Coordinates of C-alpha atoms in Angstrom, one line a residue:
X202 CA 117.4 145.4 159.8
X203 CA 120.8 145.0 161.2
X204 CA 121.7 142.6 158.5
X205 CA 121.4 145.3 155.9
X206 CA 123.4 148.0 157.8
X207 CA 126.6 147.3 155.9
X208 CA 124.7 147.4 152.6
X209 CA 123.2 150.9 153.0
X210 CA 124.2 153.3 150.2
X211 CA 125.3 157.0 150.8
X212 CA 123.2 158.1 148.1
X213 CA 120.5 156.7 145.8
X214 CA 121.2 157.0 142.1
X215 CA 118.9 156.0 139.5
X216 CA 117.5 156.7 136.0
X217 CA 114.2 157.9 134.9
X218 CA 112.7 155.7 132.4
X219 CA 111.3 158.4 130.1
X220 CA 112.3 161.7 128.7
X221 CA 109.1 163.3 130.2
X222 CA 107.4 162.9 133.7
X223 CA 103.6 162.6 134.0
X224 CA 101.9 164.4 137.0
X225 CA 101.4 161.1 138.8
X226 CA 105.2 160.5 138.6
X227 CA 106.1 164.0 139.8
X228 CA 103.7 163.6 142.8
X229 CA 105.4 160.1 143.6
X230 CA 108.9 161.7 143.5
X231 CA 107.6 164.7 145.6
X232 CA 106.1 162.2 148.1
X233 CA 109.5 160.4 148.3
X234 CA 111.5 163.6 148.6
X235 CA 109.4 164.8 151.5
X236 CA 109.2 161.6 153.5
X237 CA 112.2 159.4 152.6
X238 CA 113.8 160.1 156.1
X239 CA 110.5 160.2 158.0
X240 CA 108.3 157.2 157.1
X241 CA 108.2 153.8 155.2
X242 CA 107.4 154.3 151.5
X243 CA 105.7 151.3 149.7
X244 CA 104.8 150.6 146.2
X245 CA 102.2 147.9 145.4
X246 CA 103.5 145.2 143.3
X247 CA 100.9 145.5 140.6
X248 CA 101.9 149.0 139.7
X249 CA 103.4 149.4 136.2
X250 CA 107.1 150.0 135.5
X251 CA 106.5 153.7 134.8
X252 CA 104.9 154.1 138.3
X253 CA 108.2 152.8 139.9
X254 CA 110.0 155.8 138.4
X255 CA 113.2 153.8 137.8
X256 CA 113.6 153.3 141.6
X257 CA 112.9 149.3 141.6
X258 CA 116.6 148.6 142.0
X259 CA 116.2 149.9 145.7
X260 CA 113.1 148.0 146.4
X261 CA 112.7 145.4 149.1
X262 CA 109.9 142.9 148.9
X263 CA 108.0 142.8 152.2
X264 CA 105.1 140.7 151.0
X265 CA 102.9 141.8 148.1
X266 CA 104.4 145.3 148.3
X267 CA 107.8 146.7 147.8
X268 CA 109.4 149.1 150.4
X269 CA 111.8 151.7 149.1
X270 CA 115.1 151.3 151.0
X271 CA 118.7 152.7 150.6
X272 CA 120.0 149.2 149.8
X273 CA 120.8 148.2 146.2
X274 CA 118.9 145.1 145.1
X275 CA 121.3 142.2 144.3
X276 CA 118.7 140.4 142.1
X277 CA 119.3 137.1 143.7
X278 CA 115.7 136.3 144.6
X279 CA 113.6 137.6 141.8
X280 CA 110.5 135.6 140.7
X281 CA 108.8 135.4 137.4
X282 CA 107.6 138.9 137.6
X283 CA 109.0 139.9 140.9
X284 CA 111.8 142.1 141.8
X285 CA 113.4 143.5 144.8
X286 CA 115.6 142.2 147.6
X287 CA 114.3 140.1 150.4
X288 CA 114.3 140.4 154.2
X289 CA 113.3 136.9 155.0
X290 CA 112.2 137.5 158.6
X291 CA 109.8 140.4 157.6
X292 CA 108.4 138.6 154.6
X293 CA 108.1 135.2 156.3
X294 CA 106.1 136.8 159.2
X295 CA 103.9 138.6 156.6
X296 CA 103.0 135.7 154.3
X297 CA 102.9 133.0 157.0
X298 CA 101.3 134.8 160.0
X299 CA 99.7 138.0 158.8
X300 CA 98.1 137.7 155.5
X301 CA 94.7 136.0 155.3
X302 CA 93.3 134.8 151.9
X303 CA 89.7 134.1 153.2
X304 CA 87.7 131.5 151.3
X305 CA 90.0 131.4 148.1
X306 CA 90.8 127.8 149.0
X307 CA 87.4 126.3 150.0
X308 CA 86.4 125.2 146.3
X309 CA 82.9 127.1 146.6
X310 CA 84.1 130.8 146.3
X311 CA 83.6 132.2 142.8
X312 CA 87.1 133.7 141.7
X313 CA 86.7 136.1 138.7
X314 CA 89.2 136.0 136.0
X315 CA 91.0 139.3 137.2
X316 CA 91.5 137.9 140.7
X317 CA 92.5 134.5 139.3
X318 CA 95.3 136.3 137.4
X319 CA 96.4 138.3 140.5
X320 CA 96.6 135.0 142.5
X321 CA 99.3 133.8 140.1
X322 CA 101.4 136.8 141.3
X323 CA 100.5 136.3 144.9
X324 CA 101.8 132.8 144.5
X325 CA 104.9 134.2 142.9
X326 CA 105.6 136.2 146.1
X327 CA 105.6 132.9 148.1
X328 CA 108.1 131.6 145.5
X329 CA 110.4 134.6 146.1
X330 CA 110.3 134.0 149.7
X331 CA 110.9 130.3 149.5
X332 CA 113.9 131.0 147.0
X333 CA 115.4 133.4 149.6
X334 CA 115.1 130.9 152.4
X335 CA 116.7 128.2 150.4
X336 CA 119.6 130.6 149.6
X337 CA 120.0 131.1 153.3
X338 CA 120.1 127.3 153.8
X339 CA 116.6 127.2 155.6
X340 CA 115.3 124.2 153.6
X341 CA 112.5 123.3 156.1
X342 CA 111.3 126.8 156.2
X343 CA 111.4 126.9 152.2
X344 CA 109.1 123.9 152.0
X345 CA 106.6 125.3 154.7
X346 CA 106.2 128.5 152.8
X347 CA 105.5 126.4 149.6
X348 CA 103.1 124.1 151.4
X349 CA 101.1 127.1 152.8
X350 CA 101.0 128.7 149.3
X351 CA 99.6 125.5 147.8
X352 CA 97.1 125.1 150.7
X353 CA 95.8 128.8 150.8
X354 CA 96.2 129.7 147.2
X355 CA 95.5 126.3 145.4
X356 CA 95.1 126.4 141.5
X357 CA 92.3 123.9 141.9
X358 CA 90.0 126.9 142.5
X359 CA 91.6 129.5 140.4
X360 CA 92.7 127.4 137.4
X361 CA 96.4 127.0 136.3
X362 CA 96.2 129.7 133.8
X363 CA 99.1 132.1 134.3
X364 CA 100.2 130.1 137.3
X365 CA 101.8 127.6 134.9
X366 CA 104.8 130.1 134.8
X367 CA 105.1 130.3 138.6
X368 CA 104.5 126.7 138.9
X369 CA 107.6 125.8 137.3
X370 CA 109.5 127.8 139.9
X371 CA 107.5 126.1 142.6
X372 CA 108.3 122.5 141.3
X373 CA 112.0 123.6 141.2
X374 CA 112.0 124.7 144.7
X375 CA 110.2 121.6 145.9
X376 CA 112.9 119.5 144.2
X377 CA 115.6 121.5 145.9
X378 CA 114.0 120.8 149.2
X379 CA 114.0 117.0 148.3
X380 CA 110.1 117.1 148.4
X381 CA 110.0 115.0 145.1
X382 CA 106.5 113.8 145.4
X383 CA 105.2 117.3 145.7
X384 CA 107.2 118.5 142.9
X385 CA 106.1 115.8 140.6
X386 CA 102.7 116.4 141.3
X387 CA 103.0 120.0 140.1
X388 CA 105.0 118.9 137.0
X389 CA 102.2 116.4 136.1
X390 CA 99.2 118.7 136.5
X391 CA 101.0 121.6 134.8
X392 CA 102.2 119.6 131.9
X393 CA 98.7 118.1 131.5
X394 CA 97.1 121.6 131.4
X395 CA 99.7 122.9 128.8
X396 CA 99.0 119.7 126.7
X397 CA 95.3 120.3 126.8
X398 CA 95.8 124.1 125.8
X399 CA 98.1 123.1 122.9
X400 CA 95.5 120.3 121.8
X401 CA 92.8 123.1 121.8
X402 CA 94.8 125.5 119.8
X403 CA 95.8 122.9 117.3
X404 CA 92.1 121.8 116.8
X405 CA 90.8 125.4 116.6
X406 CA 93.6 126.1 113.9
X407 CA 92.4 123.0 111.9
X408 CA 88.8 124.1 112.1
X409 CA 89.7 127.6 111.0
X410 CA 91.7 126.2 108.1
X411 CA 88.8 124.2 106.9
X412 CA 86.4 127.3 107.1
X413 CA 88.8 129.4 105.1
X414 CA 89.3 126.7 102.5

């Protein structure tokens, strides 16, 4: 994008994370070397750190994938587990217009534990976009992104679980948008969930103590 033209670096410098490289890492580096100036190169956000080969400082988040670009990430819009710079126009179009989450939000579809965990990271992608829009002063668009996330990927069908971490970010973003009622609702249901979890752990600990004694 033209907005990034003045940020393009002359060379990409990074540090490999280990003293040795595995075959899959060598293959990744070979693909990059052969294609960096010919076609877009993407990494899925669920890959492990070792699969990024230390290149994550040159990632741009375009949705639920990272695109490798010759622009250094400034770290301003990172989420709970997300990284990469953000081009808001590209990411907004993907998350708001192109991605379709099917029947995740209908309250009837069974969501297995693995996908429920993944949903928490998908939600974090919306938070990242919302944060970037807020940093650009686009408050209304920020709130629209959060609303769509709550509508399409509701925790009511997946359980709060790991989303408790991303929901802290979501409530904070809603507060910054002056959407106090929406923010308060998230704080209340998340704090209720955490309280119940702590009560359960405390009760389980007491029961185990009695069994041991």
